[in-house]
Amino acid sequence: MANAGEQDLVLKARIHRILWLQGYHTRLNVKVASYDQSVSSPMELTDLDVLGVRLSTDYRFDQIMADCTTRSISPIARAFWLRGVMDYLGGVRGYLVLSRSVPPHERSIAARLSVDLLNEADLEGLERRYNNGRLPNLKMFEPEGLTYLHKNLGALSKALAPIQEYRKYYFWMNEDSRNIFGTVSVVRRHREDLNSRDKFHRALILEIFTLFCLALLRMCSYLFHSNPENLTEATREFLHGGVASLRNREELLRDIRALVEAVPGQQDLFAREGLIDKLKLDPPYFNDLMELVVRLVSRPTEVAEILRYLQLILYEKLLFRGAAIRELIGGQYSEITLKLLKDAAIFYVKASEIDPALLAEVQEA
Amino acid sequence: MSLLRPRQIGLRAQDIQTGLESVDLSAAGGVLDTTRLVGMAERLAIHVRGAEVIEDYERLKAMAGQLGIDGLILPQVLDVLQEAEFVQIHKAGGAFAKLYDRVPYFHDLYEVMGSVWGSRRPTEIERKSVELLEDLSVRPLTEDAVRGKFDLSDQELALIRDIGVEGAYFRLYESPSDGQKILTSPLFWDENAEAVYQLLKKYKADEVAAAIAKVKSNQGYPLPDLTMPVQNTVDQIILECMVRGILPSPSVSSLKGEKRFAFTPYVGNVQIAKEEKPILDKARAILSCVRYGEHFGTITRISDPDRLLKALEDSTRGRRIGPHTEIKQQYALLVLKGIGRITRDTRFADRYYFELIDTGENLKALQLARDMLSVGEMLTGRGYDPGVREILFHPGTYTEVLASLARLKAKRTPLWSKESASLILDRIVDRVREDWHG
């Protein structure tokens, strides 16, 4: 008989499939963590079984969260917990998937929390309603498919631990503005430890690249709705946490530069070797980032599916060598979506200075 | 190797190609092929940018045709764009399948294309054509001076000149005062050739070049105070250019009195300049007002003119600057020209805002002012024709769009001089006899 963890996994795989059919990009086992002064690593507080992220064609994000359990718990108590996690992570709706029966009076309370309580019958009903039969059987809907990635990423070398931690904790703890820089720099710092011939190194980078794209699209959503006619200024403000923070940082760097220039003894080092030019607020890839932002903000309809394309590339192409993206997406396939995804990959490779082969599956899609 | 910077090469290549678009140069045997290819590629690039993916080759060909790019030449032009990494061509079974657009928005397109030009080993004739055109942008030259400076034989000079005259980017002017033959470029000195020539007789050519170059790199150059003795020859020449009407010099009046600001006449290709002269006039007015604030502001001075112009472009700020006490007088010229309006601040009665009137023409003028501030000439949308680009996106057949464009241009065959015809014949015969590649 399967243990509780394996039974939970089956429920996760099923709700994950339903969210995919509803048009979400999905992520499993999202950790909620925080910093603590006494320890160097983040402190894990709880985790969310399934997170669904969907971008509408008017550049609005919609998040849905699901918790799955076969344990005997109070549904409504768990619903209140889920509501708390939804508020923390910015979700608007939730599913609580249970293997036990659900009292009717608890359903109506949960509905006020925007949480749907699903027992086995409810889950089967949802599966029937969304299963149009046209979607091919994808490996990422199978429990074995989900654990395959998780197990093998867990077995990677300790040298890649910082990248793993960023993917697991820091991305969800940081603001989006920090994640644009963070997802690039964490990989750049550890690029020497990456081997493009190792499938799971490529999987890890594809995962981080997916998170980069999520942060990038969130930034584009902000730009689309705030200042789409003045993208460069608006992007700088976003990346540096607002106008006041941007000015603060610029002034700080200016002061540091003045100090460095005034320091006696090794002035030649900084002037002659051009090292003083490193004291710039905008990273060297800023113009390339703007090229990407302009294209993405200009195509709200086509960018909506980028994250789902990446999910298919990870599971169906990289891990399990399945069919081409065009066949898997079917009638909604867009060449422009794929092209924009490849543009993002080209940018990411250049900015993080990694071997382009680490994102080969994206370019070959 | 050219002495010019890549961006200058890129800009001049587009000027040359735009001028030669409807000229049949097949008899000239490839004299300017690289330059023309690069110029074609630049024009095609700005029309493709933003399309992301193009799968319909016929439509692409139709659009290129409107830009003077023949269907047979299009693959070579696409190769140039691919070399610059501005496009990525995907093929299926050897045939065109799709094109990915990667034409940059923020990197200097002309800088990159100028480098591509250099890497393709242009001929000596085209290298000198490009350098000569750039040189003539700062002043005309006598034919003797051109011959000497560029080390040209009579035949080479004739060939370069004749092709340029046909392309309307060179003009041979004969001074009525002494019959001297002057080579000028109508892109820069359309109406003032004689005036410039008289200036060249008074000052050394290098001094005139230095003066014009100074204005070109600092468009809206504040003219020296006419009541004070002029400090140096460059300023003296610039003043004289203003007096002779060589350099357009709008005036702005404010708290420090009337001041004039000099501009070079050039803005872009002749065809485009004629259609957009009102925009040029507005751009100069905008930049003059900003320069006044930069050089002659009393209470505060503008330290970053581009930042101010960007603020006027920003719709979230209402395309407005201020409030400031000097705005009412300093920007009055722009109100007269219909570029903006001035409103009083509600809190401080002696302060005013200037707000740009949101029309297509005013926004273009603002962008041109920014280009002139940063590079001295038009850069944004150079050679761009929205009607041609529509071919890519028209929902119906593109033949409807073509019909409305009505751009059937007959190719003109150039009129050769005896010297240039002689050179061409020599080249043809050499090739036949010796299988020579030059």
Tab-separated table of C-alpha atoms in Angstrom, chain A residues 215-346:
chain	number	residue	atom	x	y	z
A	215	ALA	CA	10.151	37.761	-12.815
A	216	LEU	CA	10.657	39.412	-16.197
A	217	LEU	CA	7.003	39.023	-17.163
A	218	ARG	CA	5.926	40.417	-13.811
A	219	MET	CA	8.104	43.440	-14.480
A	220	CYS	CA	6.612	43.764	-17.981
A	221	SER	CA	3.140	43.590	-16.449
A	222	TYR	CA	4.046	46.501	-14.191
A	223	LEU	CA	5.505	48.474	-17.113
A	224	PHE	CA	2.506	47.717	-19.341
A	225	HIS	CA	0.115	49.191	-16.828
A	226	SER	CA	2.229	52.026	-15.460
A	227	ASN	CA	4.381	53.655	-18.152
A	228	PRO	CA	4.544	51.742	-21.444
A	229	GLU	CA	5.586	54.819	-23.451
A	230	ASN	CA	8.698	55.459	-21.385
A	231	LEU	CA	10.051	51.983	-20.835
A	232	THR	CA	13.702	52.755	-20.097
A	233	GLU	CA	13.031	55.132	-17.212
A	234	ALA	CA	10.219	52.973	-15.866
A	235	THR	CA	12.382	49.836	-15.994
A	236	ARG	CA	15.184	51.517	-14.062
A	237	GLU	CA	12.701	52.691	-11.439
A	238	PHE	CA	11.268	49.191	-11.118
A	239	LEU	CA	14.632	47.455	-10.922
A	240	HIS	CA	15.890	49.765	-8.232
A	241	GLY	CA	12.770	49.769	-6.094
A	242	GLY	CA	11.168	53.053	-7.101
A	243	VAL	CA	12.243	56.618	-7.839
A	244	ALA	CA	13.505	57.467	-4.358
A	245	SER	CA	15.489	54.269	-4.038
A	246	LEU	CA	16.959	54.725	-7.544
A	247	ARG	CA	18.161	58.232	-6.716
A	248	ASN	CA	19.543	57.003	-3.423
A	249	ARG	CA	21.565	54.296	-5.089
A	250	GLU	CA	22.834	56.619	-7.827
A	251	GLU	CA	24.021	59.103	-5.220
A	252	LEU	CA	25.629	56.382	-3.180
A	253	LEU	CA	27.598	55.121	-6.161
A	254	ARG	CA	28.587	58.658	-7.057
A	255	ASP	CA	29.979	59.169	-3.563
A	256	ILE	CA	31.817	55.858	-3.641
A	257	ARG	CA	33.296	56.761	-6.993
A	258	ALA	CA	34.451	60.121	-5.675
A	259	LEU	CA	36.104	58.408	-2.719
A	260	VAL	CA	37.832	55.825	-4.899
A	261	GLU	CA	39.124	58.507	-7.230
A	262	ALA	CA	40.495	60.446	-4.288
A	263	VAL	CA	42.239	57.505	-2.640
A	264	PRO	CA	46.007	58.001	-2.918
A	265	GLY	CA	48.486	55.304	-3.831
A	266	GLN	CA	46.555	53.231	-6.380
A	267	GLN	CA	44.727	55.875	-8.361
A	268	ASP	CA	46.441	54.617	-11.486
A	269	LEU	CA	45.008	51.170	-10.981
A	270	PHE	CA	41.443	52.362	-11.204
A	271	ALA	CA	41.957	54.978	-13.892
A	272	ARG	CA	44.367	53.044	-16.102
A	273	GLU	CA	42.643	49.710	-15.991
A	274	GLY	CA	39.179	51.193	-16.381
A	275	LEU	CA	38.104	49.572	-13.125
A	276	ILE	CA	36.391	52.765	-12.044
A	277	ASP	CA	33.843	52.115	-14.810
A	278	LYS	CA	32.587	49.102	-12.881
A	279	LEU	CA	30.963	51.547	-10.456
A	280	LYS	CA	27.761	51.798	-12.463
A	281	LEU	CA	24.269	51.256	-11.197
A	282	ASP	CA	22.920	49.658	-14.364
A	283	PRO	CA	24.426	46.249	-15.140
A	284	PRO	CA	26.363	45.858	-18.421
A	285	TYR	CA	23.439	43.906	-19.893
A	286	PHE	CA	20.907	46.667	-19.251
A	287	ASN	CA	20.546	47.668	-22.919
A	288	ASP	CA	20.083	44.044	-23.929
A	289	LEU	CA	17.438	43.730	-21.203
A	290	MET	CA	15.651	46.759	-22.628
A	291	GLU	CA	15.657	45.190	-26.110
A	292	LEU	CA	13.857	42.213	-24.602
A	293	VAL	CA	11.449	44.317	-22.534
A	294	VAL	CA	10.353	46.378	-25.553
A	295	ARG	CA	9.511	43.224	-27.490
A	296	LEU	CA	7.676	41.559	-24.615
A	297	VAL	CA	5.632	44.626	-23.636
A	298	SER	CA	4.636	45.074	-27.291
A	299	ARG	CA	3.180	41.562	-27.531
A	300	PRO	CA	0.783	41.008	-24.609
A	301	THR	CA	-1.144	38.257	-26.408
A	302	GLU	CA	1.877	36.221	-27.433
A	303	VAL	CA	3.785	36.363	-24.120
A	304	ALA	CA	0.936	34.869	-22.099
A	305	GLU	CA	2.030	31.300	-22.882
A	306	ILE	CA	5.797	31.646	-22.498
A	307	LEU	CA	5.979	29.995	-19.066
A	308	ARG	CA	3.906	27.008	-20.244
A	309	TYR	CA	6.150	26.539	-23.279
A	310	LEU	CA	9.107	26.386	-20.888
A	311	GLN	CA	7.364	23.811	-18.731
A	312	LEU	CA	6.755	21.626	-21.780
A	313	ILE	CA	10.344	22.009	-22.945
A	314	LEU	CA	11.626	20.958	-19.507
A	315	TYR	CA	9.538	17.839	-19.129
A	316	GLU	CA	8.606	16.684	-22.578
A	317	LYS	CA	11.737	17.645	-24.470
A	318	LEU	CA	14.639	17.716	-22.026
A	319	LEU	CA	13.707	15.023	-19.496
A	320	PHE	CA	11.620	12.612	-21.552
A	321	ARG	CA	12.441	13.348	-25.202
A	322	GLY	CA	8.822	13.622	-26.278
A	323	ALA	CA	7.050	15.341	-29.168
A	324	ALA	CA	7.787	18.832	-30.497
A	325	ILE	CA	6.260	21.888	-28.835
A	326	ARG	CA	4.101	22.598	-31.855
A	327	GLU	CA	2.403	19.204	-31.532
A	328	LEU	CA	1.989	19.454	-27.762
A	329	ILE	CA	0.418	22.941	-27.803
A	330	GLY	CA	-1.799	22.141	-30.765
A	331	GLY	CA	-4.061	24.794	-32.245
A	332	GLN	CA	-2.886	27.531	-29.918
A	333	TYR	CA	0.748	27.275	-30.960
A	334	SER	CA	2.358	30.607	-31.816
A	335	GLU	CA	5.667	30.970	-33.637
A	336	ILE	CA	6.013	34.440	-32.149
A	337	THR	CA	5.718	33.086	-28.593
A	338	LEU	CA	8.494	30.606	-29.310
A	339	LYS	CA	10.650	33.259	-30.939
A	340	LEU	CA	10.264	35.624	-27.945
A	341	LEU	CA	11.171	32.750	-25.643
A	342	LYS	CA	14.323	32.148	-27.666
A	343	ASP	CA	15.148	35.863	-27.489
A	344	ALA	CA	14.876	35.656	-23.701
A	345	ALA	CA	17.161	32.614	-23.697
A	346	ILE	CA	19.760	34.396	-25.829
